[in-house]
PDB file of C-alpha atoms and ligand atoms in Angstrom:
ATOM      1  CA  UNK A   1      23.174 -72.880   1.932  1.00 77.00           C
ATOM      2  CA  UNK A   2      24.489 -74.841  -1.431  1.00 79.00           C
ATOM      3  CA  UNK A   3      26.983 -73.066  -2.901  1.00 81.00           C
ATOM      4  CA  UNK A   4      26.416 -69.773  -4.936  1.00 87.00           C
ATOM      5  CA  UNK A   5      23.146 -69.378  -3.353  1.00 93.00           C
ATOM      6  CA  UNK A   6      22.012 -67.443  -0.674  1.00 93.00           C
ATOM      7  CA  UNK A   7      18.360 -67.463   0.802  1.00 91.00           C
ATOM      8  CA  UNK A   8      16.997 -64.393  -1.396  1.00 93.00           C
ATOM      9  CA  UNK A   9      18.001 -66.788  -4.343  1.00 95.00           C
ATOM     10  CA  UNK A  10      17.879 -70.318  -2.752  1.00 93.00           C
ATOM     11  CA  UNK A  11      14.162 -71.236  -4.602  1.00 91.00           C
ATOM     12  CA  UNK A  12      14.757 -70.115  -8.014  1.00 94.00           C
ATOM     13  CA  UNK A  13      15.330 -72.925 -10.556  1.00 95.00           C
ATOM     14  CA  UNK A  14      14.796 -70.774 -13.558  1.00 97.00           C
ATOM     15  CA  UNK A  15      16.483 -67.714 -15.072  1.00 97.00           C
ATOM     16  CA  UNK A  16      13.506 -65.599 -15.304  1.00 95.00           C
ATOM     17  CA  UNK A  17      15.190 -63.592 -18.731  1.00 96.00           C
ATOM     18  CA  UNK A  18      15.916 -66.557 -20.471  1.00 97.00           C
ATOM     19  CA  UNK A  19      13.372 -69.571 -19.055  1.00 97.00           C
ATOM     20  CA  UNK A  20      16.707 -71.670 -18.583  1.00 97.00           C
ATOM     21  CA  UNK A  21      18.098 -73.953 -15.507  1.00 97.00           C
ATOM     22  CA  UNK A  22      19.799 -72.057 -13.538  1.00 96.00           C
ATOM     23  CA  UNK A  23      22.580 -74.076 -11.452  1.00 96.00           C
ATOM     24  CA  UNK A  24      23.402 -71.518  -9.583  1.00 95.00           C
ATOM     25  CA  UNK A  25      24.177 -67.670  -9.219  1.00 97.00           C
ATOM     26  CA  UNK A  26      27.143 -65.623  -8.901  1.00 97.00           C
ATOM     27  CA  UNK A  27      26.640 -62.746  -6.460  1.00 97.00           C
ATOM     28  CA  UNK A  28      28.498 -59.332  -6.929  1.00 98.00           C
ATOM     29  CA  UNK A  29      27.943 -56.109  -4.692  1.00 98.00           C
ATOM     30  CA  UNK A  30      27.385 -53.519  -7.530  1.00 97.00           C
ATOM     31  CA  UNK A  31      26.743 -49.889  -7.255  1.00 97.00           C
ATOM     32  CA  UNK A  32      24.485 -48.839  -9.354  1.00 95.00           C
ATOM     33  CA  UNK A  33      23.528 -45.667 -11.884  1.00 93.00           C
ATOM     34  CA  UNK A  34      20.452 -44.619 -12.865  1.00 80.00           C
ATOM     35  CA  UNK A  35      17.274 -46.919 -12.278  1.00 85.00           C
ATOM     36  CA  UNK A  36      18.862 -49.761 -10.566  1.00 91.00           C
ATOM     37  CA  UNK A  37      19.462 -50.076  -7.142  1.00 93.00           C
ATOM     38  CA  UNK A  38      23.098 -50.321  -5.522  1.00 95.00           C
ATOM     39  CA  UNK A  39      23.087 -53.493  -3.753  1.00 95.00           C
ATOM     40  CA  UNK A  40      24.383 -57.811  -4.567  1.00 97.00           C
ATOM     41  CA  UNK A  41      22.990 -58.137  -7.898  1.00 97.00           C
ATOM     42  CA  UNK A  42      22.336 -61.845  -9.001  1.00 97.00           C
ATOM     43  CA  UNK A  43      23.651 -62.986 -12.207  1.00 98.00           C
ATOM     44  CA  UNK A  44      22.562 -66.521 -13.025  1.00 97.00           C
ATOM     45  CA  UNK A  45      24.612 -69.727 -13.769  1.00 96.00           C
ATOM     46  CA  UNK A  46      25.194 -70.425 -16.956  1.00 96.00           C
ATOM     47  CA  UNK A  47      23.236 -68.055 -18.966  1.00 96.00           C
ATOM     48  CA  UNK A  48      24.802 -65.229 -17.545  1.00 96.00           C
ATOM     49  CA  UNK A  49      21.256 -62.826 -16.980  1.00 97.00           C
ATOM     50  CA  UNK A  50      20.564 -60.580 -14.123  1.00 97.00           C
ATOM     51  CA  UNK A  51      17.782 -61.742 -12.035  1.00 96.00           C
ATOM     52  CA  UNK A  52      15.961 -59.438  -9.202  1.00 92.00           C
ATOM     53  CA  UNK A  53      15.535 -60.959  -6.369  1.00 89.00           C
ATOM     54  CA  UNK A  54      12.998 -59.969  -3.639  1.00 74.00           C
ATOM     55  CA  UNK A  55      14.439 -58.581  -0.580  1.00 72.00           C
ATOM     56  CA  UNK A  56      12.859 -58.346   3.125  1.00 71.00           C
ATOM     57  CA  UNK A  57      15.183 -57.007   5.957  1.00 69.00           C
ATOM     58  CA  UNK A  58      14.568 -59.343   8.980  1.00 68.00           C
ATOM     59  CA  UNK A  59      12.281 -58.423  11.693  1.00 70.00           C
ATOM     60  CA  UNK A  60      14.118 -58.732  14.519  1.00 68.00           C
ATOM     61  CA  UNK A  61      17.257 -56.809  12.784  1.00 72.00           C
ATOM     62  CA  UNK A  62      14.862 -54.223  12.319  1.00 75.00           C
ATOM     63  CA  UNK A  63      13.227 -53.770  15.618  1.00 75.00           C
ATOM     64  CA  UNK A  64      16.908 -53.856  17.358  1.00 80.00           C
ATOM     65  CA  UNK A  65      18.403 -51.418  15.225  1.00 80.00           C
ATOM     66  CA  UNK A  66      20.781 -53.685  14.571  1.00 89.00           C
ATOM     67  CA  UNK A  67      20.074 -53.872  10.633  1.00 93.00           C
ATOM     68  CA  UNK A  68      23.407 -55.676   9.769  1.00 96.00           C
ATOM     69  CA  UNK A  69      23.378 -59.562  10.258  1.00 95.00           C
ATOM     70  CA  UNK A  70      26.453 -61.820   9.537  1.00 96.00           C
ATOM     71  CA  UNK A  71      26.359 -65.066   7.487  1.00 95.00           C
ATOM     72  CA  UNK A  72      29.623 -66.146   8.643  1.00 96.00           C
ATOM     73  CA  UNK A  73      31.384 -65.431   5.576  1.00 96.00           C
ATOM     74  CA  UNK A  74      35.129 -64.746   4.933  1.00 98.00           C
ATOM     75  CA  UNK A  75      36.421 -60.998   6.486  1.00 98.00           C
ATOM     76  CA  UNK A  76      39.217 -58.753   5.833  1.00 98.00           C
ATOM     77  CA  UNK A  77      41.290 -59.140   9.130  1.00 98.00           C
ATOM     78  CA  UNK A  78      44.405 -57.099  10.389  1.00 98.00           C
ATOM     79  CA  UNK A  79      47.336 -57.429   8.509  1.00 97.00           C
ATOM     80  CA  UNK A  80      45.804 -57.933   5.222  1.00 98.00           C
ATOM     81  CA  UNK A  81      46.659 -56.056   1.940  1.00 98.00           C
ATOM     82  CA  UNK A  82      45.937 -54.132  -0.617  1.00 98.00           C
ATOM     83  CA  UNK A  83      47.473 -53.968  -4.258  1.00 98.00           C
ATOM     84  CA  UNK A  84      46.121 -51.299  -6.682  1.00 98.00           C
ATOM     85  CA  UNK A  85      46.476 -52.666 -10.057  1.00 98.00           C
ATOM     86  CA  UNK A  86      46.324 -50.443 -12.999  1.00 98.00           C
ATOM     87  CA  UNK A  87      45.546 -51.819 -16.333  1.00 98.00           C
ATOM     88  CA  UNK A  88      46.795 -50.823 -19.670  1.00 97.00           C
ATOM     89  CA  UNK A  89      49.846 -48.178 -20.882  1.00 96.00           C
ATOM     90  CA  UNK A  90      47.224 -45.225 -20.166  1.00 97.00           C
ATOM     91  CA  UNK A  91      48.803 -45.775 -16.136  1.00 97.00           C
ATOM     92  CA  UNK A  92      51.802 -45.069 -17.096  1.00 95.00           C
ATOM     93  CA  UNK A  93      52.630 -41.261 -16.643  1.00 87.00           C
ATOM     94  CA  UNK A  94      49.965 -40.686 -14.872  1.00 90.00           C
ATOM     95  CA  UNK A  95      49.933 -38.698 -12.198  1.00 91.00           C
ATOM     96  CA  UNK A  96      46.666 -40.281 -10.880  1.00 93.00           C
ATOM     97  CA  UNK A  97      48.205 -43.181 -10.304  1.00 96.00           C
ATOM     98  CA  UNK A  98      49.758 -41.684  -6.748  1.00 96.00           C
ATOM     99  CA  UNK A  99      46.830 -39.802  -5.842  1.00 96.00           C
ATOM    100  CA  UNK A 100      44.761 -42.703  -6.127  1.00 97.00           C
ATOM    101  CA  UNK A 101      47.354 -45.124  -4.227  1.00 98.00           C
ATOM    102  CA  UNK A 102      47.510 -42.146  -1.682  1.00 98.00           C
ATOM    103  CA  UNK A 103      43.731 -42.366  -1.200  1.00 98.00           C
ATOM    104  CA  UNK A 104      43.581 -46.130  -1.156  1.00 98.00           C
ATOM    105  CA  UNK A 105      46.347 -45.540   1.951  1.00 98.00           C
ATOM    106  CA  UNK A 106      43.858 -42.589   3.491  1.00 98.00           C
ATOM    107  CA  UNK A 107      40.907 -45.026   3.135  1.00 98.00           C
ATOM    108  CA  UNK A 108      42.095 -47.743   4.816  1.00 98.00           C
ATOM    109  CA  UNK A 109      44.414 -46.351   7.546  1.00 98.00           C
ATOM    110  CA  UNK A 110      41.567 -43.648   8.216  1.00 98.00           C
ATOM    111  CA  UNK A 111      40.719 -44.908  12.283  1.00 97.00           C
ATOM    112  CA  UNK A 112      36.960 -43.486  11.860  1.00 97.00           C
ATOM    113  CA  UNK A 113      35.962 -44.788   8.516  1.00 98.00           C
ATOM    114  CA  UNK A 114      37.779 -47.753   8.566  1.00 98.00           C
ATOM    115  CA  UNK A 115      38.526 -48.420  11.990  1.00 98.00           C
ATOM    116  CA  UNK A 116      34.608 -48.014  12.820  1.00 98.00           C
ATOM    117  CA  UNK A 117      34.312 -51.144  10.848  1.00 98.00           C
ATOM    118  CA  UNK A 118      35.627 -53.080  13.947  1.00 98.00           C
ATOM    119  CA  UNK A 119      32.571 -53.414  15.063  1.00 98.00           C
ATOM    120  CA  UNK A 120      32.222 -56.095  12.782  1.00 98.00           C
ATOM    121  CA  UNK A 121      35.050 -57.936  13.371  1.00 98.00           C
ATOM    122  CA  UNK A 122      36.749 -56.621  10.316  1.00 98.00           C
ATOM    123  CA  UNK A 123      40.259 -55.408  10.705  1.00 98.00           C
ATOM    124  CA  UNK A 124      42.496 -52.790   8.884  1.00 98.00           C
ATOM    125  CA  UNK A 125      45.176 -53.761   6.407  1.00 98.00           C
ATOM    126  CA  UNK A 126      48.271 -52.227   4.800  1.00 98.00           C
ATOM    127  CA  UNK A 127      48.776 -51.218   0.915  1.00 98.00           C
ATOM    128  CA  UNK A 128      51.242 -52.360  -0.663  1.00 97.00           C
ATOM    129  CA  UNK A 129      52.884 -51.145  -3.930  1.00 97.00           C
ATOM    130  CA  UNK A 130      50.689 -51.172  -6.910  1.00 97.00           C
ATOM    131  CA  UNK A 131      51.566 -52.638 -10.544  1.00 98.00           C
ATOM    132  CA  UNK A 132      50.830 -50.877 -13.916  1.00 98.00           C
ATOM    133  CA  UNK A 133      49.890 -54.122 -16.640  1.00 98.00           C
ATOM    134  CA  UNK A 134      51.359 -52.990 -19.782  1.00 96.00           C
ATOM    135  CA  UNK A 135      49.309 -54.763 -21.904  1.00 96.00           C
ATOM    136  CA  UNK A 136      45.987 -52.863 -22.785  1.00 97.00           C
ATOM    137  CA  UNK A 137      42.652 -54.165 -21.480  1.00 97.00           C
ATOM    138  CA  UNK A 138      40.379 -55.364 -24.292  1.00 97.00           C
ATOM    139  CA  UNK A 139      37.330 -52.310 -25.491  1.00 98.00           C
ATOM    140  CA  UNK A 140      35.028 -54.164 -22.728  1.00 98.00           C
ATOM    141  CA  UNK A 141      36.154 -56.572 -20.104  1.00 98.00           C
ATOM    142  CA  UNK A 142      33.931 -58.194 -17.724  1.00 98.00           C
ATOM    143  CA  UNK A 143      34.106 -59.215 -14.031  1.00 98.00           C
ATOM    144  CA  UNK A 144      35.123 -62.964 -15.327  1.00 97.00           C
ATOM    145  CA  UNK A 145      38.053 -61.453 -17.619  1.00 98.00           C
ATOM    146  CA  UNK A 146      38.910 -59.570 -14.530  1.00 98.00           C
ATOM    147  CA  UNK A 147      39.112 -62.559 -12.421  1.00 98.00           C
ATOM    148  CA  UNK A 148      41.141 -64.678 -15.544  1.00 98.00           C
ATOM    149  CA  UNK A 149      43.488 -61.997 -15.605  1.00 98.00           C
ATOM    150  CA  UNK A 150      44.043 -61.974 -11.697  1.00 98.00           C
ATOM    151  CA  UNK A 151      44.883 -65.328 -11.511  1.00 98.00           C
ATOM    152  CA  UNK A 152      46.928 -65.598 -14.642  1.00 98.00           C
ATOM    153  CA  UNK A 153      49.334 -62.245 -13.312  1.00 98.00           C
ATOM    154  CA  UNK A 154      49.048 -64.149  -9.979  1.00 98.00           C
ATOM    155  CA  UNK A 155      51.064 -66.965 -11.689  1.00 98.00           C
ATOM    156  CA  UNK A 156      52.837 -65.301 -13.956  1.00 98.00           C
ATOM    157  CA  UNK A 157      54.183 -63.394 -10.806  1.00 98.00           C
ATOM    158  CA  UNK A 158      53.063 -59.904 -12.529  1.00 98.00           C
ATOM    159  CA  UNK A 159      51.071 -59.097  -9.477  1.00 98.00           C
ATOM    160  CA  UNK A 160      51.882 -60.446  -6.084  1.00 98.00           C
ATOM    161  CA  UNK A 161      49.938 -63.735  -4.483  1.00 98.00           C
ATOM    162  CA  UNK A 162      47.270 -62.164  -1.575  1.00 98.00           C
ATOM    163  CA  UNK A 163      46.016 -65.659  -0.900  1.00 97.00           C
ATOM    164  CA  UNK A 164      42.854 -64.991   1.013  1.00 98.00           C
ATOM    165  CA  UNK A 165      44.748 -62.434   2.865  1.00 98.00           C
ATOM    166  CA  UNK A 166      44.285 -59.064   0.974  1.00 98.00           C
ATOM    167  CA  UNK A 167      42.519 -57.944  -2.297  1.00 98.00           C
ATOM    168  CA  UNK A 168      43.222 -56.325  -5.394  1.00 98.00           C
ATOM    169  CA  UNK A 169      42.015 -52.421  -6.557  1.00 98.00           C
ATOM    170  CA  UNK A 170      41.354 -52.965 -10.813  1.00 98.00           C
ATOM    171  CA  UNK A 171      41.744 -49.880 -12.309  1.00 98.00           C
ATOM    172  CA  UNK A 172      40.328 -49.620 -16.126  1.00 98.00           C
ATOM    173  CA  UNK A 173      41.285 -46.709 -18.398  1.00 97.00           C
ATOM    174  CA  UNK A 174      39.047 -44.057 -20.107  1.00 96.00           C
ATOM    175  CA  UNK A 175      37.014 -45.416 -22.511  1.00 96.00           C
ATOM    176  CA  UNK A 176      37.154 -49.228 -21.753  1.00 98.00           C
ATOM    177  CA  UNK A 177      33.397 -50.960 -20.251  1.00 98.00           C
ATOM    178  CA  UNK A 178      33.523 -53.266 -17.850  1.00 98.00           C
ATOM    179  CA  UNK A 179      30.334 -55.669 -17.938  1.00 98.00           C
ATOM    180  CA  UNK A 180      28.574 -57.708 -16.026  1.00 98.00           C
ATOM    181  CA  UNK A 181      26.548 -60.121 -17.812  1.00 96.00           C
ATOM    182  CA  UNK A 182      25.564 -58.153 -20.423  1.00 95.00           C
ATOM    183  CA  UNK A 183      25.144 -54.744 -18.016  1.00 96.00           C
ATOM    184  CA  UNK A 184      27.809 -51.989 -18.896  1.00 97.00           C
ATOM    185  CA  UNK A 185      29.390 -49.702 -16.821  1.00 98.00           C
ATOM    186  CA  UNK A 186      28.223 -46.036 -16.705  1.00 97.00           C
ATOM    187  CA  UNK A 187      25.242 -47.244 -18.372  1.00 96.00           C
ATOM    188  CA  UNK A 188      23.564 -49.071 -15.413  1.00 96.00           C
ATOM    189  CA  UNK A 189      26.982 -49.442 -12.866  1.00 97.00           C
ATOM    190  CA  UNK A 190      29.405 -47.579 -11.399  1.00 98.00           C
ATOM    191  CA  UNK A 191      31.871 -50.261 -10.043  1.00 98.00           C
ATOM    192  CA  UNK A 192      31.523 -53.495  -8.173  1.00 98.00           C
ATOM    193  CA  UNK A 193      33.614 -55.941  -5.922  1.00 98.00           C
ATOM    194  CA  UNK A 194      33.637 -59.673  -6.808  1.00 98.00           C
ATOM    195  CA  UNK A 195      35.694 -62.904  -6.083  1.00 98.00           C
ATOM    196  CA  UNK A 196      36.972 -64.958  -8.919  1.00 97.00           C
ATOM    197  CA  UNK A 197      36.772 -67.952  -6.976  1.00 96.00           C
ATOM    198  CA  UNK A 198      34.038 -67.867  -3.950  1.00 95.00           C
ATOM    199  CA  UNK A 199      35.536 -67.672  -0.630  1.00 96.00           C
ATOM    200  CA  UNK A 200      39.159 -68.551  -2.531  1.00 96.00           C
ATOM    201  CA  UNK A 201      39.458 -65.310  -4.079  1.00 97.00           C
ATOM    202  CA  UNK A 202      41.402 -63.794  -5.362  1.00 98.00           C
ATOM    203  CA  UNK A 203      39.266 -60.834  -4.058  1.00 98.00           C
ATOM    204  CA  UNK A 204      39.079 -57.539  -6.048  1.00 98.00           C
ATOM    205  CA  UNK A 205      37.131 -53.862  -6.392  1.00 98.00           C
ATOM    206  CA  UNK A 206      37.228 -53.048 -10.126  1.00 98.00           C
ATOM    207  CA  UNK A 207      36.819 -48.930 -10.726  1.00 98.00           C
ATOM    208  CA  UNK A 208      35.945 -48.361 -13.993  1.00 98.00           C
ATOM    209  CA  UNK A 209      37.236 -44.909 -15.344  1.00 97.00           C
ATOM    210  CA  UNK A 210      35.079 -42.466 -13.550  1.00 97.00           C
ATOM    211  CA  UNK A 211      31.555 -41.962 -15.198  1.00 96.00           C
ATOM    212  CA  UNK A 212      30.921 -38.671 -16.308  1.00 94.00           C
ATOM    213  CA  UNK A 213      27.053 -38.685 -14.920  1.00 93.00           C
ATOM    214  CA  UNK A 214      25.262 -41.186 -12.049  1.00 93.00           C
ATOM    215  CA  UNK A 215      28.186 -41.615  -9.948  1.00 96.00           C
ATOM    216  CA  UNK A 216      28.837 -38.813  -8.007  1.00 95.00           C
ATOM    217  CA  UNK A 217      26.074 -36.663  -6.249  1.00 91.00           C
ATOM    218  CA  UNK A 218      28.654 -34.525  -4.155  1.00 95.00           C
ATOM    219  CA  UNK A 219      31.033 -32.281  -6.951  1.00 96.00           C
ATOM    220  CA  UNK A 220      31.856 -32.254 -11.022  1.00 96.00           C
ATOM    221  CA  UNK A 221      35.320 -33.636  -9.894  1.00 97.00           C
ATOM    222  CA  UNK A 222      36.280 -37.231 -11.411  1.00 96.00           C
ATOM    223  CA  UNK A 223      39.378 -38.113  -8.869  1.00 97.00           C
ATOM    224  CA  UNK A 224      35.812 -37.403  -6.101  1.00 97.00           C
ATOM    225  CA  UNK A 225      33.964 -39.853  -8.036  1.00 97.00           C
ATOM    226  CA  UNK A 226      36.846 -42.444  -7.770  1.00 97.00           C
ATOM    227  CA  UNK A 227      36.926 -42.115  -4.301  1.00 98.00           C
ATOM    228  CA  UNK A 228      34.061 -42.037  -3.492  1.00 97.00           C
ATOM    229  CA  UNK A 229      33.328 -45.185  -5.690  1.00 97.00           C
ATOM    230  CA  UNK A 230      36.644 -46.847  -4.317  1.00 98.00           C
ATOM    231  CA  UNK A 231      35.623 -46.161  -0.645  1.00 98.00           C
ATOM    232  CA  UNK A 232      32.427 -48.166  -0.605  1.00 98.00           C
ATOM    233  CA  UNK A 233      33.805 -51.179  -3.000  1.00 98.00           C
ATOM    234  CA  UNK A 234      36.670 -51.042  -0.146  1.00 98.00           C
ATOM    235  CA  UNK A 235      34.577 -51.283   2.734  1.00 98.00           C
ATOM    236  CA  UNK A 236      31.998 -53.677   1.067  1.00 98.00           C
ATOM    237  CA  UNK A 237      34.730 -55.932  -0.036  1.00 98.00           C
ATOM    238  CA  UNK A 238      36.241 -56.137   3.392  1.00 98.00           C
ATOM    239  CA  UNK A 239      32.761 -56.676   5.238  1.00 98.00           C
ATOM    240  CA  UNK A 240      31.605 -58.745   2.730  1.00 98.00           C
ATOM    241  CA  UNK A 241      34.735 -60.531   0.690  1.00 98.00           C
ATOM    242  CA  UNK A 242      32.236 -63.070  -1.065  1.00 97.00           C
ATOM    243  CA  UNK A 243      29.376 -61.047  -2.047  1.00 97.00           C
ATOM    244  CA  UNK A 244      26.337 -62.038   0.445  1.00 96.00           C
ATOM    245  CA  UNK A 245      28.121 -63.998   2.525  1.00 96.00           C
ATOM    246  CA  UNK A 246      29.210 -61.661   5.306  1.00 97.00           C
ATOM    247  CA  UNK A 247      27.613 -58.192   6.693  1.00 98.00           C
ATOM    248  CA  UNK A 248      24.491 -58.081   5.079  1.00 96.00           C
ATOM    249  CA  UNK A 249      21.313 -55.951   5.431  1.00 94.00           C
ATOM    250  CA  UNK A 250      19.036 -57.814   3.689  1.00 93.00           C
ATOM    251  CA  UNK A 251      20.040 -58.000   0.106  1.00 94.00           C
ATOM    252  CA  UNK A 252      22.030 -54.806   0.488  1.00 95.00           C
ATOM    253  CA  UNK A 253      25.601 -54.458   1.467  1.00 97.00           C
ATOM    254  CA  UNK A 254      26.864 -52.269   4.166  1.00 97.00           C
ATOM    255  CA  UNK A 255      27.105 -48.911   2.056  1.00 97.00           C
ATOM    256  CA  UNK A 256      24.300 -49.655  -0.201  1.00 95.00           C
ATOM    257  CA  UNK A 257      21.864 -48.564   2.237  1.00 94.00           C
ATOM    258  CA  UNK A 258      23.275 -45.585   3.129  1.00 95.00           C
ATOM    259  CA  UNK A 259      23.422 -44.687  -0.601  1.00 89.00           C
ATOM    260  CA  UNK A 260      20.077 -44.667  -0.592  1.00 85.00           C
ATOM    261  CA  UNK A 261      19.614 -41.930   2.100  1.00 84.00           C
ATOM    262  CA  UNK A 262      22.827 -40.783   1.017  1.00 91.00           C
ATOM    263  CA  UNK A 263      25.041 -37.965   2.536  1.00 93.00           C
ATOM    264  CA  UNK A 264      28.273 -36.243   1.242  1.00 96.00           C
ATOM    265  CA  UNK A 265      30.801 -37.206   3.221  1.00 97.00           C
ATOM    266  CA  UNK A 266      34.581 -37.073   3.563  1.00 97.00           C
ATOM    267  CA  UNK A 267      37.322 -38.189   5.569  1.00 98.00           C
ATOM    268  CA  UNK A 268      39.989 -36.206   7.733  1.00 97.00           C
ATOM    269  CA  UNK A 269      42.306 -36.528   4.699  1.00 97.00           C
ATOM    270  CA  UNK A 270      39.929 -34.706   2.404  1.00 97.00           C
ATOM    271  CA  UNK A 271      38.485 -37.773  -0.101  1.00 98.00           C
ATOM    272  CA  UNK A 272      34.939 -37.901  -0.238  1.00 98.00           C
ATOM    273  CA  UNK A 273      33.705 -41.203   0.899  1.00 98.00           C
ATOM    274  CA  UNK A 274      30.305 -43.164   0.850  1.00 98.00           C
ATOM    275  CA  UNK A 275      28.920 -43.769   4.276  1.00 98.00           C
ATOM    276  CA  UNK A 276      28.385 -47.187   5.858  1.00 98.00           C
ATOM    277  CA  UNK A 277      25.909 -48.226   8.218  1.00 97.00           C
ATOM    278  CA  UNK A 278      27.212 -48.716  11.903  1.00 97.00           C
ATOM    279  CA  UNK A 279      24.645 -51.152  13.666  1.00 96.00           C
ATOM    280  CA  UNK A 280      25.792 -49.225  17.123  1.00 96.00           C
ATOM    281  CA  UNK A 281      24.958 -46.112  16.121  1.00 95.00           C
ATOM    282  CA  UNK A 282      22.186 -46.850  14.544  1.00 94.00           C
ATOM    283  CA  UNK A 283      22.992 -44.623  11.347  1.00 95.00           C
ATOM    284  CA  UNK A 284      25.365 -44.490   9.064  1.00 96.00           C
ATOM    285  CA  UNK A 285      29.050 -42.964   9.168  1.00 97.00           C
ATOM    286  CA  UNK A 286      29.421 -39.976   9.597  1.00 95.00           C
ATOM    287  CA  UNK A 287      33.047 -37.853   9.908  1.00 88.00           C
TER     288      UNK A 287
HETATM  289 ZN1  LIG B   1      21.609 -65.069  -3.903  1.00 77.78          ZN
HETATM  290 ZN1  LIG B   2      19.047 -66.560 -18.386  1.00 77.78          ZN
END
């Protein structure tokens, strides 16, 4: 496949908002509010629009059970790392900053929930400290900014240099939007995991401030929507570092079909968590 397409988007020549070429899309594994669907939305080269794309899970993934197929994409192997980065002066102070490093530790050290995911070939990693950016974020910042900003603190030496081996955690304060073409957070997104550079990297989850409605189907509690937010961008990222290249079920990523039959779920540490779908049990996680 030529790259930034995959086959769900390998025929399309024109943006189908705008009429223009379209060279080619960039793919990021989104979880969605209201209307939309959570799974790798398809934003198109250079006009920047959303485009749908018509999905159909393969037949013979569906009559094994097996509804995850690979497409030999990069994965998160032992060894690799986490760093939680927390934009803007709001960070500093705040006493969410440990609870959500704690939970990013829980998450990925948590041998059910993340160690289930060897089934895929995908190890477990490490976390290492995370960095507070003192400069403030703009009023909206989208996933490009994001990935600017990654790779300027990468060599500025702000943030440390993951290579391919690891992936960042973006945290955005209240009140700032992160976009994605010209979709807004809370509005029709929750959060999303992206590469600034294809299989490159660097790799990263951004969390938005929680979103007060959409996001969280379990309990009124914020720090539950983080996690629970966090914990799929997490394991999507890792099974799937370059959105649509790795664990796929049909256009949807690993958690985004759970969400759709979705369960409250939470680990042996306490976060809630969104399920994943295991192809050997034929079901998503469960605790
Ligand atoms: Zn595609
Ligand atoms: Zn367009």
């Amino acid at each position: 496949m030529p790259e930034g397409r995959c086959k769900y988007c390998s025929e399309i020549e024109k943006c189908s908002v705008c009429g223009n070429k379209v060279e080619s899309f960039r793919h990021v594994g989104v979880r969605a509010c209201g209307k939309l669907k959570s799974e790798i939305w398809h934003y198109a080269e250079p006009c920047g629009h959303r485009n749908d794309v018509s999905q159909e899970q393969p037949e013979q993934a569906k009559a094994s059970g097996k509804l995850a197929i690979y497409n030999g994409g990069p994965l998160w192997k032992d060894g690799y790392e986490w760093v939680n980065v927390f934009w803007g002066k709001y960070w500093q102070m705040q006493p969410w900053v440990q609870f959500i490093d704690r939970a990013v530790n829980d998450i990925e050290t948590n041998s059910s929930y993340s160690g289930g995911l060897r089934q895929y070939n995908v190890g477990m990693g490490t976390v290492k400290p995370s960095v507070i950016i003192q400069d403030d974020p703009p009023s909206t910042v989208s996933n490009k900014a994001i990935g600017g900003a990654l790779d300027a603190w990468i060599k500025a030496g702000t943030i440390p240099d993951l290579g391919i081996k690891g992936a960042y955690n973006v945290f955005l304060p209240p009140g700032i939007t992160a976009t994605l073409g010209t979709d807004s957070s809370c509005s029709v997104f929750c959060d999303y995991h992206d590469t600034a550079n294809g299989d490159k990297g660097p790799f990263f989850t951004c969390e938005p401030y929680p979103c007060s409605t959409g996001c969280n189907q379990c309990t009124s509690s914020s720090f539950d929507t983080m996690t629970e937010g966090l914990s799929e961008e997490m394991v999507e990222l890792k099974t799937d570092m370059n959105p649509g290249t790795g664990w796929v079920i049909g256009n949807e990523e690993l958690c985004d079909y759970c969400d759709a039959h979705y369960v409250c779920n939470k680990i042996s540490t306490g976060e809630y968590v969104n399920a994943w779908y295991s192809n050997l049990a034929g079901a998503c996680w469960k605790r």
